[in-house]
CSV table of C-alpha atoms in Angstrom, one decimal:
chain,number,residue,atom,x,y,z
A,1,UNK,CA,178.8,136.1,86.8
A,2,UNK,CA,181.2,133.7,88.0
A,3,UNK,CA,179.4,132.6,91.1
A,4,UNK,CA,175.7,132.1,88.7
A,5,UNK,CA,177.9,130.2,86.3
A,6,UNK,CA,179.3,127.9,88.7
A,7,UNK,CA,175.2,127.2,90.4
A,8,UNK,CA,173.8,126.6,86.7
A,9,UNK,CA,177.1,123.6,87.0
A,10,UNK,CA,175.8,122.3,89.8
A,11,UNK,CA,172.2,122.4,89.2
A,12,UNK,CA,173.1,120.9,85.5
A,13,UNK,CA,175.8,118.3,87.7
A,14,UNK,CA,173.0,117.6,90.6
A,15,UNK,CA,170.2,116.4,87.8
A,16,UNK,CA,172.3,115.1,85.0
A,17,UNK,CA,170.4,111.6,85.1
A,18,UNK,CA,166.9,113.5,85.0
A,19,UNK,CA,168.7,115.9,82.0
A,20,UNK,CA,170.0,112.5,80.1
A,21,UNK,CA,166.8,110.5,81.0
A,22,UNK,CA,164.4,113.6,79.2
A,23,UNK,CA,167.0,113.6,76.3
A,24,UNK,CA,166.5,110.1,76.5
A,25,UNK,CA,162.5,109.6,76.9
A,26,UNK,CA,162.2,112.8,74.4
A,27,UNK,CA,164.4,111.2,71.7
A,28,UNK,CA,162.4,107.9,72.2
A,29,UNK,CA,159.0,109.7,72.3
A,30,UNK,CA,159.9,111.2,69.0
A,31,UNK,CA,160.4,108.2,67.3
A,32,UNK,CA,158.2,106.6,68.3
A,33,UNK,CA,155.4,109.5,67.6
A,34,UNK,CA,157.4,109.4,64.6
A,35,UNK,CA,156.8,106.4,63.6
A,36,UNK,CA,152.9,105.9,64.1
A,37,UNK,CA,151.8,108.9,62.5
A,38,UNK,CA,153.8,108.0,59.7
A,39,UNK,CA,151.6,104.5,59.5
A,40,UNK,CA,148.5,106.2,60.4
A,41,UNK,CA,148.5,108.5,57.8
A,42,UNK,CA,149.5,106.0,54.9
A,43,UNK,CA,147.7,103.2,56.3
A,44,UNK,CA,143.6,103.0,55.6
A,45,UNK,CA,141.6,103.6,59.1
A,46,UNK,CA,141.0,99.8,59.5
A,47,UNK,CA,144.4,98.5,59.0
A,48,UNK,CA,145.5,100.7,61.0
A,49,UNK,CA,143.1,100.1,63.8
A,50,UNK,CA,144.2,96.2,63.8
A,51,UNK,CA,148.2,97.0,64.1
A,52,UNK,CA,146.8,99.8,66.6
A,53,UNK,CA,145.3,97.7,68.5
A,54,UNK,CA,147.9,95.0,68.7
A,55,UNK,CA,150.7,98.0,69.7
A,56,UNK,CA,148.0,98.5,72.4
A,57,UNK,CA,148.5,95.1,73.7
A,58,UNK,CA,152.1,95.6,74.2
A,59,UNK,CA,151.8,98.7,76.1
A,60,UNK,CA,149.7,97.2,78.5
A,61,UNK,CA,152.0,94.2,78.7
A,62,UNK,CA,154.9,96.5,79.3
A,63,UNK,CA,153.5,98.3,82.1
A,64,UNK,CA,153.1,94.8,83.5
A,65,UNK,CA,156.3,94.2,83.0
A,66,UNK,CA,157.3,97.1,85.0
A,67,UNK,CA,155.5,95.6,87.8
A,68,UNK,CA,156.3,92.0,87.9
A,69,UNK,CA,160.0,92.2,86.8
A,70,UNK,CA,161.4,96.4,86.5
A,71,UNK,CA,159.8,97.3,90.0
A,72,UNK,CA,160.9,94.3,91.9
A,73,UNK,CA,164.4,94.2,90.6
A,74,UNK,CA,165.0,97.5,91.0
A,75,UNK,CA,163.7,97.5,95.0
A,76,UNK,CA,165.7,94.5,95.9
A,77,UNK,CA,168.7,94.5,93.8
A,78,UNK,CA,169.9,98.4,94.2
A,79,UNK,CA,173.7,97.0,93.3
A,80,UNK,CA,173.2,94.9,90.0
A,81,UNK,CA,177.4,94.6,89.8
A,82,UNK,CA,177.8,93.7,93.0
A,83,UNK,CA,175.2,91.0,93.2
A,84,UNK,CA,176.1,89.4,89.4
A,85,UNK,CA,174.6,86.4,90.2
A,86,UNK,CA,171.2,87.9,91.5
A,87,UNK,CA,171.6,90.4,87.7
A,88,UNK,CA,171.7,87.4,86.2
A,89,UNK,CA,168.6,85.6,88.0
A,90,UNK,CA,166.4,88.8,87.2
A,91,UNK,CA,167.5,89.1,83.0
A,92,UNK,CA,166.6,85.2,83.1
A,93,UNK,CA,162.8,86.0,84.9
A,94,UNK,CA,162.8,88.7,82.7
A,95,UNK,CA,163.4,86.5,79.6
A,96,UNK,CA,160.8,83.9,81.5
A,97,UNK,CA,158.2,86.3,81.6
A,98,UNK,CA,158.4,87.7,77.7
A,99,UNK,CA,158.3,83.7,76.4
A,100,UNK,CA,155.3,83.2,78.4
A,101,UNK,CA,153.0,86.4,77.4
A,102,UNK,CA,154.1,85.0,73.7
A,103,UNK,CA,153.1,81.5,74.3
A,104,UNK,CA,149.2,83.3,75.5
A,105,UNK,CA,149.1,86.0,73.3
A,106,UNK,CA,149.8,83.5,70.2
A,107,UNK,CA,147.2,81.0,72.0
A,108,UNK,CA,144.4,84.2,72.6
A,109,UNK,CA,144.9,85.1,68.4
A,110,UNK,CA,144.3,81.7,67.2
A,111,UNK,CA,141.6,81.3,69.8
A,112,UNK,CA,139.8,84.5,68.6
A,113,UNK,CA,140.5,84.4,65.0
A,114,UNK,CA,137.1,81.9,63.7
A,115,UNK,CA,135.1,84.7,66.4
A,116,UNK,CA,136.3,88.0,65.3
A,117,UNK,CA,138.9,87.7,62.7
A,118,UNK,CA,140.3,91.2,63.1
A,119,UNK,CA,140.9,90.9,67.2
A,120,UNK,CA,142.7,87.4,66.3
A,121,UNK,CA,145.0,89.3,64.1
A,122,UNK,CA,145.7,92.1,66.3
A,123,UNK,CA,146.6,89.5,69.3
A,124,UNK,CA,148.5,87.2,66.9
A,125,UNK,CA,150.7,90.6,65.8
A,126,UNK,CA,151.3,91.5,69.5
A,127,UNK,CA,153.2,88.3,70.3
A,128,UNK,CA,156.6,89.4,68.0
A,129,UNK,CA,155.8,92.7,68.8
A,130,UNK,CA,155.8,92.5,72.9
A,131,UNK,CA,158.8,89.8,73.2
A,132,UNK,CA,161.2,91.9,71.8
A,133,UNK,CA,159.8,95.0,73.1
A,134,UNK,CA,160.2,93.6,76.8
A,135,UNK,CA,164.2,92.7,76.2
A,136,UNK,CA,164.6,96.1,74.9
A,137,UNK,CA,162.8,97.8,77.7
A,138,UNK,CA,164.5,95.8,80.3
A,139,UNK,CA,168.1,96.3,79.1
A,140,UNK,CA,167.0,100.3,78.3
A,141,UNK,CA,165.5,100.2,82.1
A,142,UNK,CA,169.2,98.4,83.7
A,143,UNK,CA,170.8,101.6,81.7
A,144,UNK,CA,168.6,103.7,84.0
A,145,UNK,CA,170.0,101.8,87.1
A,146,UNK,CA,173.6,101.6,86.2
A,147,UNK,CA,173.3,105.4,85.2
A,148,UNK,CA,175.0,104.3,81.9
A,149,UNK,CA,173.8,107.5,80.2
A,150,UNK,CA,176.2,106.8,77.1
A,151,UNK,CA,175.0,103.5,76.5
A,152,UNK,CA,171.1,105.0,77.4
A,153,UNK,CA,171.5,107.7,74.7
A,154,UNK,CA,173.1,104.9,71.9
A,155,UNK,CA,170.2,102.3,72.7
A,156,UNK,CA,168.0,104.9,71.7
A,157,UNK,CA,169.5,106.0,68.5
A,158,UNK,CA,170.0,102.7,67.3
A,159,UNK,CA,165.7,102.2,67.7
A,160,UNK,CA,165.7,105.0,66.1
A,161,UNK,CA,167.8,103.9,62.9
A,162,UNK,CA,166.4,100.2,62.8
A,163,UNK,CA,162.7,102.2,63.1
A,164,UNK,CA,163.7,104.2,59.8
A,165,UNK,CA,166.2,101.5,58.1
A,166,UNK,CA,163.1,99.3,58.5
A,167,UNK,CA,160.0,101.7,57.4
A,168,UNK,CA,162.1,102.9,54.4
A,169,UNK,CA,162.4,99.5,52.5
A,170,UNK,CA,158.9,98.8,52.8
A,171,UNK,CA,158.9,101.9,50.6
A,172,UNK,CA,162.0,101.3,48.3
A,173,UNK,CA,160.8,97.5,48.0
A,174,UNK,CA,157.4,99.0,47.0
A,175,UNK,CA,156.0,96.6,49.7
A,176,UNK,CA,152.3,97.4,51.2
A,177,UNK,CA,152.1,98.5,54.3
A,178,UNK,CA,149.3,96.1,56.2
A,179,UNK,CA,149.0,95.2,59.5
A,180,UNK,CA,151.2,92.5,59.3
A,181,UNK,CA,153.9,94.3,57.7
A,182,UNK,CA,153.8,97.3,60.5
A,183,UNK,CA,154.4,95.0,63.3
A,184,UNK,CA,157.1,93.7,61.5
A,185,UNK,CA,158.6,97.1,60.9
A,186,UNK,CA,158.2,97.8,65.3
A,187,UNK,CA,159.6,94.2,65.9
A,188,UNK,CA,162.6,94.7,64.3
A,189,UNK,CA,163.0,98.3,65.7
A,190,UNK,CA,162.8,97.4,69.0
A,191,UNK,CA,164.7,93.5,68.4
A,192,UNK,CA,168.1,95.2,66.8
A,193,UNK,CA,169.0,96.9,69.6
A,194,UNK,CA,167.5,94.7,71.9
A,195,UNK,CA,169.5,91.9,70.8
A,196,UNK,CA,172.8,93.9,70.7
A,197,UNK,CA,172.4,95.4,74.2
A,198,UNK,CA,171.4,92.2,76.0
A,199,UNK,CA,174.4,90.4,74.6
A,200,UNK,CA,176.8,93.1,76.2
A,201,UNK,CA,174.9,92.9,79.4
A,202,UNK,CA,175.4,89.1,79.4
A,203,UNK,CA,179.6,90.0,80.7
A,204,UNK,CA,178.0,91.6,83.9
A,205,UNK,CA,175.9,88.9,84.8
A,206,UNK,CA,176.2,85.5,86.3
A,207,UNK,CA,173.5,82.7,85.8
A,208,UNK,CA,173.7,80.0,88.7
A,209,UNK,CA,171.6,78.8,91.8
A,210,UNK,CA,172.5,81.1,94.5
A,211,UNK,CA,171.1,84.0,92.4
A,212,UNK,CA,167.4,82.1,91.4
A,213,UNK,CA,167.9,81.5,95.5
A,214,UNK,CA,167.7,84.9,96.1
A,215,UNK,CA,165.2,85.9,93.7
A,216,UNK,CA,163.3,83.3,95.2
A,217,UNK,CA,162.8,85.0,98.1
A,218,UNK,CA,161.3,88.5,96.9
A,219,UNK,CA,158.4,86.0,95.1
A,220,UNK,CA,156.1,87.6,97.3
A,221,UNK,CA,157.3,91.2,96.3
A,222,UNK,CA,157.2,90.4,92.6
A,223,UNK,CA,153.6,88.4,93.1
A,224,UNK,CA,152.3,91.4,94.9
A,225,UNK,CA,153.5,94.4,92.6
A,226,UNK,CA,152.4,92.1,89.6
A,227,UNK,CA,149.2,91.7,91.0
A,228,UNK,CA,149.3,95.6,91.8
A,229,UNK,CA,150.3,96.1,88.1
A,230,UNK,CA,147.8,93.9,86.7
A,231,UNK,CA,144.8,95.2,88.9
A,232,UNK,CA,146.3,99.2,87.6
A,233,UNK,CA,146.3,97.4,83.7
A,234,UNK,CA,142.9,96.0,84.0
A,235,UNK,CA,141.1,99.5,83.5
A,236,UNK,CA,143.7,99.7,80.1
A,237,UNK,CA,143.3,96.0,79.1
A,238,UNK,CA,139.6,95.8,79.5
A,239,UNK,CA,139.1,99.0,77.2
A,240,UNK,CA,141.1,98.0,74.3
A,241,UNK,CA,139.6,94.2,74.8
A,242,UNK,CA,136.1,96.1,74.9
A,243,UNK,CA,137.0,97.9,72.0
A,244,UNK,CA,137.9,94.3,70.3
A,245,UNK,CA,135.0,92.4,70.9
A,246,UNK,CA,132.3,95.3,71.3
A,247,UNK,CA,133.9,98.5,69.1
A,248,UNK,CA,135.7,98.4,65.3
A,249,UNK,CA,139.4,98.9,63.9
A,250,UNK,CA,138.2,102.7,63.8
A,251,UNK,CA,137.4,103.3,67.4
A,252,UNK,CA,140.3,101.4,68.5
A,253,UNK,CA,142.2,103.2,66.0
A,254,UNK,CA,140.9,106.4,67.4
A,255,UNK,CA,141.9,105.6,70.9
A,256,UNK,CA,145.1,104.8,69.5
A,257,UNK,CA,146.3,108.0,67.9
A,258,UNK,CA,144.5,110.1,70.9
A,259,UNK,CA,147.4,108.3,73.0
A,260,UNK,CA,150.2,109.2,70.6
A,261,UNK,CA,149.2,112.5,71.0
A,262,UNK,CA,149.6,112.7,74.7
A,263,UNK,CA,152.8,111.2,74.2
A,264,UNK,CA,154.8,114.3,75.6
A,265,UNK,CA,152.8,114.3,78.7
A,266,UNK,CA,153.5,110.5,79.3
A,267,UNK,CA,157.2,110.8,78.5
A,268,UNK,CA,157.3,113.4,81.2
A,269,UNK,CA,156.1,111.0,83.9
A,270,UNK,CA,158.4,107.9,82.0
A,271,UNK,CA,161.2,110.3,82.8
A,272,UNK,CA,160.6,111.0,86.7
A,273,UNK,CA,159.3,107.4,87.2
A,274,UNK,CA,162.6,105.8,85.4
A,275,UNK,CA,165.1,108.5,87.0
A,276,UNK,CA,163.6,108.3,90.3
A,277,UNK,CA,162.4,105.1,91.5
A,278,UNK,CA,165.8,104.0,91.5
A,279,UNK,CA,167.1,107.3,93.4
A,280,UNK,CA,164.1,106.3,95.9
A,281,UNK,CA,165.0,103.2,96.5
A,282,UNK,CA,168.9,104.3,97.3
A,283,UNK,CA,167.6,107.2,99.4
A,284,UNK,CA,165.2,105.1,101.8
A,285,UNK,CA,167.6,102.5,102.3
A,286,UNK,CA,170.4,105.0,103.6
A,287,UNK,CA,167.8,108.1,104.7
A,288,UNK,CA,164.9,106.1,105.4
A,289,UNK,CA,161.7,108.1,105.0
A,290,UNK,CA,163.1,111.1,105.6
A,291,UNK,CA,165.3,111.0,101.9
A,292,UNK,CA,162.4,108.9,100.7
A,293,UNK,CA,159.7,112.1,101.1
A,294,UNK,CA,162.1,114.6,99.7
A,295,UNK,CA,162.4,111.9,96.2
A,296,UNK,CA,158.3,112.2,95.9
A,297,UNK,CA,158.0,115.1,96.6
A,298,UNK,CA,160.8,116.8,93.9
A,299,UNK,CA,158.8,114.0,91.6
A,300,UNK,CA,155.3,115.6,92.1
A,301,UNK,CA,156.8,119.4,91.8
A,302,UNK,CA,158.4,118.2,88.3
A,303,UNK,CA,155.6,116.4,87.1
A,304,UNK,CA,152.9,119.3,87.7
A,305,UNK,CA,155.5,121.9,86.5
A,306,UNK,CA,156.3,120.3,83.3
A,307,UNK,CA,153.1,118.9,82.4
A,308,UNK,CA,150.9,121.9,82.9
A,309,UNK,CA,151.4,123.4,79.5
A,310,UNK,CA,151.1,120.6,77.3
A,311,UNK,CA,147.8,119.5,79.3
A,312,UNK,CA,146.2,122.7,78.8
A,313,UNK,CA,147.2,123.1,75.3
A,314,UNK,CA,145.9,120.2,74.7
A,315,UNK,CA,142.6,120.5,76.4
A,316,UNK,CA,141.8,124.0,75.1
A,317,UNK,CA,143.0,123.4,71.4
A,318,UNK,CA,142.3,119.4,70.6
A,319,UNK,CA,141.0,120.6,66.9
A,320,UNK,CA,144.0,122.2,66.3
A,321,UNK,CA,146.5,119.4,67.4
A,322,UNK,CA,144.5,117.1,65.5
A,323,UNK,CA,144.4,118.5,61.8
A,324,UNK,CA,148.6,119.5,62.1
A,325,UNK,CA,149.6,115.9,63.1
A,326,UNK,CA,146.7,113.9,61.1
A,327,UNK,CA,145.4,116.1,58.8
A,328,UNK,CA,141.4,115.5,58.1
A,329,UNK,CA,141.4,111.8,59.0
A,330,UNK,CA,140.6,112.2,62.6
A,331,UNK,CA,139.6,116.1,62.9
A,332,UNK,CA,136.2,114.9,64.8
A,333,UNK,CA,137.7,113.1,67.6
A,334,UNK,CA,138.3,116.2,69.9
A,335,UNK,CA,136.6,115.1,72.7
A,336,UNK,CA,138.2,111.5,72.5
A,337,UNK,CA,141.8,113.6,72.6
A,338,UNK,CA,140.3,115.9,75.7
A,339,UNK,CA,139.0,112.7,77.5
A,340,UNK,CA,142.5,111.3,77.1
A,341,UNK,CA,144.7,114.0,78.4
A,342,UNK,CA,142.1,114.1,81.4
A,343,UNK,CA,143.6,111.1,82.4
A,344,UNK,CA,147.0,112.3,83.1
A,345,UNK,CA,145.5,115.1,85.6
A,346,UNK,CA,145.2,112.1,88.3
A,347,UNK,CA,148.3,110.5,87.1
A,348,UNK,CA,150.8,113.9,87.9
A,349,UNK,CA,149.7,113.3,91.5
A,350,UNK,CA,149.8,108.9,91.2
A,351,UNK,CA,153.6,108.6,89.9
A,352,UNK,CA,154.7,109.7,92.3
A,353,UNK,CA,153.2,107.8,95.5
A,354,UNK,CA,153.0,105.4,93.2
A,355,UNK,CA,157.2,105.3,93.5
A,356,UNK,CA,156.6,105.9,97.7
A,357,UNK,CA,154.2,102.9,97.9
A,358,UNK,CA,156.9,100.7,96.1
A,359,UNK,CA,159.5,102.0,97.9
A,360,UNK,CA,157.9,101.4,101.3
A,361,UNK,CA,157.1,97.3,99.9
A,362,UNK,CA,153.1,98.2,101.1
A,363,UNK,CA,151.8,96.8,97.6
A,364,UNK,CA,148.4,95.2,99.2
A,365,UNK,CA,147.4,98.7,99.6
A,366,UNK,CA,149.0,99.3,96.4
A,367,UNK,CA,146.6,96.2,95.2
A,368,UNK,CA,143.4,97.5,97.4
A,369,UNK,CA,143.6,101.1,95.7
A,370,UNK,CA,144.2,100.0,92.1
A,371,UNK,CA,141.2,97.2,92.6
A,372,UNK,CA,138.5,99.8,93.9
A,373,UNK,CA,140.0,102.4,91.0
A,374,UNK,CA,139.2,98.9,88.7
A,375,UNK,CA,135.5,98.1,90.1
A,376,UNK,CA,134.5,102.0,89.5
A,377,UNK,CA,135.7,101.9,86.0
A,378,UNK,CA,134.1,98.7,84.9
A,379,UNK,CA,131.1,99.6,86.5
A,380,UNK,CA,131.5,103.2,84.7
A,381,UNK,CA,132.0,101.4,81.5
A,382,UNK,CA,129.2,98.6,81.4
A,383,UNK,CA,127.0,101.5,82.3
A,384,UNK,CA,127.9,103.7,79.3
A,385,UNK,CA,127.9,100.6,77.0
A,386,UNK,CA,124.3,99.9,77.9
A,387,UNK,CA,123.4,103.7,77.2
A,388,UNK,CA,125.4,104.5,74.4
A,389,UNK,CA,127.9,101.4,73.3
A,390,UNK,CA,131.6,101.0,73.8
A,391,UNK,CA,133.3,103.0,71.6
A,392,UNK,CA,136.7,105.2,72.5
A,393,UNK,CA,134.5,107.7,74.1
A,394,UNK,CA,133.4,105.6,76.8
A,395,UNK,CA,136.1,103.7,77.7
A,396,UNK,CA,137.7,106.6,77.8
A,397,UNK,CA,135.5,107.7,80.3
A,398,UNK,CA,135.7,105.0,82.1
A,399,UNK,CA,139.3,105.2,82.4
A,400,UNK,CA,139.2,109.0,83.7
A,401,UNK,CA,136.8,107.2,86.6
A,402,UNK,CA,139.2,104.8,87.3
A,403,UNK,CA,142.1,107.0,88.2
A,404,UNK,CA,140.1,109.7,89.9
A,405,UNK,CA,138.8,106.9,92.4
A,406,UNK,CA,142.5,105.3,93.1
A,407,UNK,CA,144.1,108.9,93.7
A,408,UNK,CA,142.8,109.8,97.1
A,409,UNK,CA,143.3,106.4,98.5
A,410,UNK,CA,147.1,106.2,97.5
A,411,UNK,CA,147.1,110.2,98.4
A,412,UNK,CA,145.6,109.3,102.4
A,413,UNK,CA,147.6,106.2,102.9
A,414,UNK,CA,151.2,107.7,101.8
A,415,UNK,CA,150.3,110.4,103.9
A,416,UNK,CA,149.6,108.3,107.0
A,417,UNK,CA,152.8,106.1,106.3
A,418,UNK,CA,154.8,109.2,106.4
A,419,UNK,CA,153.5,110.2,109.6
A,420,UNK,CA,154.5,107.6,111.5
A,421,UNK,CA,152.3,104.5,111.1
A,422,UNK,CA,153.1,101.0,110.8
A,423,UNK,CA,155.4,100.0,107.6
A,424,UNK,CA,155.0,96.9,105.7
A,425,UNK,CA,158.0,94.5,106.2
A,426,UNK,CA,159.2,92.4,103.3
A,427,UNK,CA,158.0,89.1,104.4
A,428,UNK,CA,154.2,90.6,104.7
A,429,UNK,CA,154.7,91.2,108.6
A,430,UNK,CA,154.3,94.7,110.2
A,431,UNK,CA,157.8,96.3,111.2
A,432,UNK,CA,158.1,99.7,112.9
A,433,UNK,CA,160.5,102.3,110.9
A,434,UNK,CA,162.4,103.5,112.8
A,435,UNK,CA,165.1,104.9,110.8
């Protein structure tokens, strides 16, 4: 009894970040899910669909995000506190980047508004929406990094009290809930904590030349991955701007709520990607690929092992999941909901050599893979919208196309890194590995 007691400790003591970072994505996941359920289901199908899709906006921004600032600060600055003037240099780019995708997003809204008044709307609602949402997701992500589980866990409670604080007065107030007013109610649940957070990160850091010096000289890592990122965001960006300029509020409000659903799936792979890019990163640099294959492949084992159920639940019973979370208003869109959970199928095996590719700095293939994954699903897509129109079913199909044609190409070429071929050097030069 003793001796099981004292393995459950250090299983429990050997995965405490993965244990704090589920708590941490589940908590978040449930607010969140919480929270747009909650508008869906008081707001009419239409407003909805505008706030929807300017929610979806954000989400592709912040997977950008990931990959021009997140990704690249966490490769080449594994020591934040011992670099502070290189921490600092990163929360500035990172500040950089979240004023500029305001300035377009505000420019793209008033730009669109006199064409197609309710895709104006949605873009002009995504600018408050994505600037605080990027502060709050870097600070949450350098809690990941610093393994400040305490602080982690309190960021997240406090999104979840300024999410409810700020939902319940529209209702005490006996103020409408529009489009308008449901961004506002996200803005300020991600800004509060944001805000606080940031400041108290602000004593760790150091803002001077030497660390915009350094920076400096991983611009072609941080071009590369943002390319990357932006190539792998395409296939999500062009469907919800197909769905604005081709489709209604209802189909992009249907392809919203399909996603909320497969939130639990999603947080899974958050979890593994946040947890375990960083232990990748630490484990190649004092391993080398060795300690770098045994991170992706623990990742791949966790994702298919705790993804499984919710996948097939969701694929065999969409009806079901449909009418208990939304009751009558979107009972039809059962395929839509299967189509979207397909997507995660090529995902479980992308996160992680997604997290090797990074890892090993080889992000033109990264680029290459996520381009031909890009042309297949816009080709996949104009096809369907010729036949049938763009509505969530097809870009949805689309989007399946996409990732099935970028998983054997990242599959073959991790494989064939691992076995000994050439590795990418920093500087865009081939280096042997010979660690």
């Amino acid at each position: 009894m003793m001796a099981m007691s004292r393995k459950l400790a250090n299983l429990v003591a050997s995965n405490r970040d993965r244990i704090v970072g589920g708590a941490e994505q589940g908590l978040a996941s449930l607010i969140s899910m919480g929270g747009l359920i909650v508008l869906s289901r008081l707001m009419p199908i239409d407003a909805f669909g505008i706030f929807a899709f300017a929610v979806g906006v954000w989400l592709v921004l912040e997977m950008l995000q990931h990959s021009a600032v997140i990704s690249p600060f966490i490769v080449s600055c594994p020591a934040p506190l011992d670099a502070p003037e290189e921490f600092g240099a990163w929360m500035f780019w990172n500040l950089t980047v979240g004023i500029g995708s305001v300035v377009v997003l505000l420019l793209a809204g008033l730009i669109a508004l006199p064409l197609q008044p309710w895709l104006g709307e949605g873009l002009l609602l995504s600018a408050p929406i994505a600037f605080s949402g990027m502060l709050y997701m870097f600070v949450r992500r350098i809690h990941y990094h610093l393994r400040e589980r305490r602080a982690l866990i309190a960021q997240t409670l406090l999104y979840g009290a300024s999410y409810a604080t700020a939902l319940a007065s529209f209702f005490v107030f006996s103020i409408g809930l529009t489009p308008l007013s449901a961004a506002l109610i996200l803005t300020l649940a991600y800004g509060v904590p944001a805000m606080l957070f940031s400041l108290r990160m602000l004593g760790k850091a150091r803002f001077d030349r030497s660390g915009f010096l350094r920076i400096g000289k991983s611009r072609k890592l941080i071009t590369q991955l943002a390319a990357a990122g932006a190539i792998w965001e395409a296939s999500y960006s062009g469907a919800l701007l197909a769905l604005g300029i081709f489709g209604t509020p209802a189909a992009v409000a249907i392809y919203s709520i399909t996603r909320t659903l497969v939130r639990p799936v999603s947080m899974v792979l958050s979890t593994l990607i946040d947890v375990d890019l960083s232990r990748a990163s630490r484990r190649y640099a004092a391993e080398g690929r060795p300690g770098l294959a045994e991170v992706v492949s623990s990742v791949w084992l966790s994702a298919a092992a705790l993804t499984m159920v919710p996948v097939a639940l969701l694929i065999i019973f969409p009806g079901f999941f449909l009418e208990l979370i939304y009751g009558t208003q979107y009972a039809g869109a059962t395929t839509e909901l299967q189509l979207r959970v397909l997507i995660f199928v090529p995902l479980i095996c992308v996160a992680p050599l997604d997290i090797g590719l990074t890892v090993l700095r080889d992000t033109r293939f990264l680029m290459l893979a996520h381009l031909a994954g890009l042309a297949v699903g816009t080709a996949c897509l104009t096809a369907l919208g010729l036949m049938r129109g763009v509505d969530a079913t097809s870009v949805l199909i689309a989007l399946v196309a996409a990732r099935l044609t970028s998983m054997p190409l990242l599959h073959l070429r991790y494989r064939r890194l691992m076995a000994g071929a050439v590795l990418p050097s920093a500087t865009g030069t081939e280096v042997a590995d010979v660690r």
